[in-house]
Every structure is written in structure tokens, then in C-alpha cells.
CSV table of C-alpha atoms in Angstrom, one decimal:
chain,number,residue,atom,x,y,z
Z,1,UNK,CA,-5.1,17.2,-2.8
Z,2,UNK,CA,-1.3,15.0,-1.4
Z,3,UNK,CA,1.6,15.0,-3.9
Z,4,UNK,CA,4.1,12.2,-3.8
Z,5,UNK,CA,6.7,12.0,-6.2
Z,6,UNK,CA,9.7,9.4,-7.0
Z,7,UNK,CA,11.2,8.3,-10.0
Z,8,UNK,CA,9.4,5.8,-12.3
Z,9,UNK,CA,12.7,3.5,-12.2
Z,10,UNK,CA,16.0,2.5,-11.4
Z,11,UNK,CA,18.9,0.2,-12.4
Z,12,UNK,CA,22.0,-0.6,-10.6
Z,13,UNK,CA,24.7,-3.7,-10.5
Z,14,UNK,CA,24.4,-6.6,-7.5
Z,15,UNK,CA,26.7,-5.2,-4.7
Z,16,UNK,CA,26.1,-1.3,-5.6
Z,17,UNK,CA,24.2,1.0,-3.9
Z,18,UNK,CA,20.7,2.6,-4.9
Z,19,UNK,CA,19.1,5.7,-3.5
Z,20,UNK,CA,15.5,6.1,-4.1
Z,21,UNK,CA,14.1,9.6,-3.5
Z,22,UNK,CA,11.0,10.7,-2.6
Z,23,UNK,CA,9.3,14.4,-2.5
Z,24,UNK,CA,6.0,14.9,-0.9
Z,25,UNK,CA,3.8,17.9,-0.6
Z,26,UNK,CA,0.7,17.2,1.8
Z,27,UNK,CA,-2.0,18.9,3.6
Z,28,UNK,CA,-0.5,16.7,6.9
Z,29,UNK,CA,2.0,14.7,8.3
Z,30,UNK,CA,1.9,12.3,10.8
Z,31,UNK,CA,5.3,10.2,9.2
Z,32,UNK,CA,6.7,8.3,6.2
Z,33,UNK,CA,7.0,5.1,5.7
Z,34,UNK,CA,8.7,2.8,2.8
Z,35,UNK,CA,7.1,-0.4,1.8
Z,36,UNK,CA,8.6,-3.1,-0.9
Z,37,UNK,CA,6.0,-4.8,-3.0
Z,38,UNK,CA,7.8,-7.7,-5.4
Z,39,UNK,CA,5.7,-8.6,-8.6
Z,40,UNK,CA,2.5,-9.7,-8.1
Z,41,UNK,CA,3.0,-10.2,-4.5
Z,42,UNK,CA,1.8,-7.7,-1.1
Z,43,UNK,CA,3.4,-4.6,-0.1
Z,44,UNK,CA,5.9,-5.2,3.2
Z,45,UNK,CA,6.9,-3.0,5.6
Z,46,UNK,CA,10.4,-1.6,5.4
Z,47,UNK,CA,10.9,1.7,7.3
Z,48,UNK,CA,8.6,4.5,9.3
Z,49,UNK,CA,10.2,7.8,9.8
Z,50,UNK,CA,8.4,11.0,11.4
Z,51,UNK,CA,11.1,12.3,12.8
Z,52,UNK,CA,14.1,14.3,10.9
Z,53,UNK,CA,17.5,12.3,10.4
Z,54,UNK,CA,18.6,8.6,8.8
Z,55,UNK,CA,16.8,5.6,10.3
Z,56,UNK,CA,19.1,2.2,9.7
Z,57,UNK,CA,17.8,-1.0,9.6
Z,58,UNK,CA,20.9,-3.6,7.8
Z,59,UNK,CA,21.3,-3.0,4.1
Z,60,UNK,CA,18.4,-0.2,4.2
Z,61,UNK,CA,18.4,3.0,5.3
Z,62,UNK,CA,16.1,6.1,4.8
Z,63,UNK,CA,16.1,9.6,5.6
Z,64,UNK,CA,13.7,12.4,6.5
Z,65,UNK,CA,13.5,15.9,6.1
Z,66,UNK,CA,10.3,17.3,7.0
Z,67,UNK,CA,11.0,21.5,6.1
Z,68,UNK,CA,11.9,20.0,2.4
Z,69,UNK,CA,9.4,17.2,2.8
Z,70,UNK,CA,12.1,14.9,1.5
Z,71,UNK,CA,13.0,11.4,2.1
Z,72,UNK,CA,15.4,8.8,0.4
Z,73,UNK,CA,15.3,4.8,0.6
Z,74,UNK,CA,19.2,3.7,0.9
Z,75,UNK,CA,19.7,0.1,-0.5
Z,76,UNK,CA,23.3,-0.8,0.5
Z,77,UNK,CA,25.2,-3.8,-1.3
Z,78,UNK,CA,22.2,-5.0,-3.5
Z,79,UNK,CA,21.1,-8.2,-4.1
Z,80,UNK,CA,18.8,-9.8,-6.8
Z,81,UNK,CA,16.6,-10.5,-4.3
Z,82,UNK,CA,15.9,-6.6,-4.1
Z,83,UNK,CA,14.6,-6.4,-7.6
Z,84,UNK,CA,11.5,-5.1,-6.8
Z,85,UNK,CA,9.0,-1.9,-6.6
Z,86,UNK,CA,9.6,0.5,-3.9
Z,87,UNK,CA,6.9,2.9,-2.5
Z,88,UNK,CA,6.6,5.5,-0.7
Z,89,UNK,CA,4.1,6.5,1.3
Z,90,UNK,CA,3.2,9.8,3.9
Z,91,UNK,CA,0.7,9.7,6.5
Z,92,UNK,CA,-1.1,12.9,6.6
Z,93,UNK,CA,-3.2,14.8,9.2
Z,94,UNK,CA,-5.5,11.3,10.2
Z,95,UNK,CA,-5.3,7.6,9.5
Z,96,UNK,CA,-4.8,8.0,5.8
Z,97,UNK,CA,-1.6,7.0,3.4
Z,98,UNK,CA,-1.1,8.4,-0.2
Z,99,UNK,CA,1.5,6.3,-1.7
Z,100,UNK,CA,3.6,7.6,-4.8
Z,101,UNK,CA,3.1,5.6,-7.7
Z,102,UNK,CA,6.4,3.6,-6.8
Z,103,UNK,CA,9.9,3.1,-8.1
Z,104,UNK,CA,10.7,0.3,-10.0
Z,105,UNK,CA,14.5,-1.0,-8.7
Z,106,UNK,CA,16.3,-3.5,-11.0
Z,107,UNK,CA,19.2,-5.3,-9.8
Z,108,UNK,CA,21.6,-6.4,-12.4
Z,109,UNK,CA,24.5,-9.4,-12.8
N,1,UNK,CA,3.2,-16.4,5.3
N,2,UNK,CA,1.6,-13.1,5.6
N,3,UNK,CA,-1.3,-12.4,8.2
N,4,UNK,CA,-3.8,-11.3,5.9
N,5,UNK,CA,-5.2,-13.4,3.1
N,6,UNK,CA,-7.1,-12.6,0.2
N,7,UNK,CA,-9.7,-14.6,-2.2
N,8,UNK,CA,-9.7,-15.0,-5.1
N,9,UNK,CA,-6.2,-14.4,-6.1
N,10,UNK,CA,-7.6,-13.9,-9.7
N,11,UNK,CA,-11.0,-12.8,-11.0
N,12,UNK,CA,-12.2,-12.4,-13.9
N,13,UNK,CA,-16.1,-11.2,-14.3
N,14,UNK,CA,-18.7,-9.6,-17.1
N,15,UNK,CA,-20.0,-6.5,-16.3
N,16,UNK,CA,-23.5,-8.0,-15.8
N,17,UNK,CA,-21.9,-10.3,-12.8
N,18,UNK,CA,-22.2,-9.5,-9.4
N,19,UNK,CA,-19.1,-11.0,-6.9
N,20,UNK,CA,-17.4,-10.4,-4.0
N,21,UNK,CA,-13.6,-10.3,-2.9
N,22,UNK,CA,-12.7,-11.8,1.2
N,23,UNK,CA,-10.3,-10.9,2.9
N,24,UNK,CA,-8.8,-12.0,6.6
N,25,UNK,CA,-6.6,-10.9,8.7
N,26,UNK,CA,-4.6,-13.4,11.3
N,27,UNK,CA,-3.3,-10.4,13.5
N,28,UNK,CA,-5.9,-9.2,15.7
N,29,UNK,CA,-5.9,-5.9,14.4
N,30,UNK,CA,-8.8,-3.6,14.6
N,31,UNK,CA,-8.8,-1.5,11.7
N,32,UNK,CA,-9.1,-2.8,8.2
N,33,UNK,CA,-8.3,-1.6,4.5
N,34,UNK,CA,-9.3,-1.8,0.8
N,35,UNK,CA,-7.1,-0.2,-1.9
N,36,UNK,CA,-7.5,-0.2,-5.5
N,37,UNK,CA,-3.8,-0.7,-7.4
N,38,UNK,CA,-3.7,0.5,-10.9
N,39,UNK,CA,-0.5,-0.2,-13.4
N,40,UNK,CA,1.8,2.7,-12.9
N,41,UNK,CA,-0.6,4.9,-10.6
N,42,UNK,CA,-0.2,5.1,-6.6
N,43,UNK,CA,-2.5,3.1,-4.7
N,44,UNK,CA,-5.4,4.4,-4.3
N,45,UNK,CA,-7.5,4.6,-0.3
N,46,UNK,CA,-11.0,3.4,-0.8
N,47,UNK,CA,-12.7,1.8,2.5
N,48,UNK,CA,-11.4,1.9,5.8
N,49,UNK,CA,-13.0,0.5,8.9
N,50,UNK,CA,-12.4,0.7,12.3
N,51,UNK,CA,-13.7,-1.8,15.0
N,52,UNK,CA,-15.9,-2.6,12.3
N,53,UNK,CA,-17.2,0.8,11.7
N,54,UNK,CA,-16.2,2.4,8.6
N,55,UNK,CA,-14.5,5.5,9.1
N,56,UNK,CA,-13.3,6.5,5.2
N,57,UNK,CA,-15.4,6.1,2.2
N,58,UNK,CA,-13.0,7.8,-0.9
N,59,UNK,CA,-15.5,9.1,-3.3
N,60,UNK,CA,-15.6,5.2,-4.4
N,61,UNK,CA,-18.6,4.6,-7.0
N,62,UNK,CA,-21.6,2.7,-5.4
N,63,UNK,CA,-20.4,-0.3,-7.6
N,64,UNK,CA,-18.0,-1.2,-5.1
N,65,UNK,CA,-19.6,-2.1,-1.7
N,66,UNK,CA,-17.8,-3.2,1.6
N,67,UNK,CA,-18.6,-5.3,4.5
N,68,UNK,CA,-16.6,-5.6,7.6
N,69,UNK,CA,-19.0,-8.5,9.7
N,70,UNK,CA,-16.4,-8.7,12.4
N,71,UNK,CA,-12.7,-7.3,13.0
N,72,UNK,CA,-11.2,-10.4,11.3
N,73,UNK,CA,-12.9,-10.1,7.9
N,74,UNK,CA,-13.7,-7.9,5.2
N,75,UNK,CA,-15.5,-8.0,2.1
N,76,UNK,CA,-15.9,-6.1,-1.3
N,77,UNK,CA,-18.9,-7.0,-2.7
N,78,UNK,CA,-18.5,-5.5,-6.7
N,79,UNK,CA,-21.5,-5.3,-9.2
N,80,UNK,CA,-22.0,-4.0,-13.0
N,81,UNK,CA,-18.5,-3.2,-13.1
N,82,UNK,CA,-16.7,-1.2,-15.6
N,83,UNK,CA,-13.6,-2.2,-17.8
N,84,UNK,CA,-11.4,0.6,-16.2
N,85,UNK,CA,-12.2,-1.4,-13.1
N,86,UNK,CA,-9.9,-3.6,-13.9
N,87,UNK,CA,-6.8,-3.5,-11.0
N,88,UNK,CA,-5.4,-4.7,-8.2
N,89,UNK,CA,-7.6,-5.2,-5.1
N,90,UNK,CA,-5.2,-4.6,-1.6
N,91,UNK,CA,-6.3,-5.7,1.7
N,92,UNK,CA,-5.0,-4.2,4.3
N,93,UNK,CA,-5.0,-4.1,8.6
N,94,UNK,CA,-2.9,-2.7,11.4
N,95,UNK,CA,-3.2,-2.9,15.4
N,96,UNK,CA,-5.8,0.9,14.9
N,97,UNK,CA,-5.5,3.9,13.2
N,98,UNK,CA,-2.8,5.4,14.9
N,99,UNK,CA,-0.1,7.3,12.8
N,100,UNK,CA,2.4,5.0,13.6
N,101,UNK,CA,1.0,1.8,12.6
N,102,UNK,CA,2.3,0.4,10.0
N,103,UNK,CA,-0.1,-1.6,7.8
N,104,UNK,CA,0.3,-5.0,6.8
N,105,UNK,CA,-1.0,-6.2,3.2
N,106,UNK,CA,-2.5,-9.0,1.5
N,107,UNK,CA,-1.5,-10.7,-1.7
N,108,UNK,CA,-4.3,-9.0,-3.8
N,109,UNK,CA,-6.6,-9.8,-5.9
N,110,UNK,CA,-5.8,-9.8,-9.4
N,111,UNK,CA,-9.7,-8.4,-10.8
N,112,UNK,CA,-10.3,-8.3,-14.7
N,113,UNK,CA,-13.5,-6.8,-16.1
N,114,UNK,CA,-14.5,-7.8,-19.6
């Protein structure tokens, strides 16, 4: 089966940086996605990594190491609106996405 | 405004009821998905349709019955559900099944089974 682990909760201060780690063990690998989900809303796409390295998109960056089965999502200059759940998802050898349980990030003033 | 809409947003039903969830995507996508999201658990893939054909039925109980009449619409028919089926049901779509295609999610239907 697929195993995707990420921390349950994280708390940080407005303006700070938070790093959400995700480790995975899957039968295949065709890319890793990060989604953001505010309470009561749809998950929205943040990033996609298929090659090793860092992808930067404004305040958000995502890193992948395929040999280590590891990714992280880096949120910089945290804002109150960044309080949400962050979902790590791995595409295995076909079209299926396997999700982690999500990390709830709380940003405090 | 998301390109994927779901109705109803909230549904309360008894175990003997029959109801249907509706999903519509306005993005011109060819693939559609049903997921179940329970509290503190990962999203679980239930069904996948590509060009109106079911390509995945992920060991879902027969009390859940999907229908995809065209590439823009997806239904989930519910009957004789159990209280443990209470969850958020999310619909998603993507341009195709290719691995780089991100999935666009709807806001979900919050289902409560009494």
C-alpha cells in the first residue's frame, strides 16, 4: 500500500517561515503535489515536483528528493490567510493520487 | 470562483434514504473523480472517470453508485448508507489522466448519515 506521512499540526507567527515535511513510500512515483485547503473549502493546487530540487513560487517553495522519498513545502513571510490544511499527495505509477492526512497550519499574530 | 461546482453543499439523510450528489465542471476537462474525506484521515479515491468511462472503482461498497452521463457532469447515487459514511465528499476534474495534470477540486458535499 501507499504510505504518506506529514505532521498533524504546526503553529507559527505572522511573518515567520514554516516548513512542512512529507515522507512517502509508494509503489511507484510520477510526481508529488501540494494542495492547500481552507476549512470548509476545496483543496487548491500549490505545487508539483517530479524532478529533484526546489521549485519556487512567490512565498511558497516545494522541494523533492526522490532517493529519500522526501518533500517539503516552505511557506515564507507567513500571513494570517495562510492558516489552512496543507495536503501532500503522490502520484503513483498510474493516474492515482495518494494523499497524506494533511498538516493544519495555524498562523498567530 | 472554482470551475468545479457541487450540489448540495450539505446533506443529512437517514439510512434508508436515497439521495444523489452532483458535480459539474466548467473547465473542459476529460477526467473526473470522487473522493471521500473523513476527519483527520487522508482523502480516499473512490471513482475515476475518463471520457465518461469508469477507469477506477477503488473497492467502494455498492451502496455508492457513480454515474457520468457526459464529460462535464458526475453523480454519486447514495442508498442505504451507514453512519460511518458521514464525511466530506469531494469531486475533482483534470484535463486528462496524465501524471502532470493537477486536479481541480470542488467545494465538497458535507454528508451526515443519521
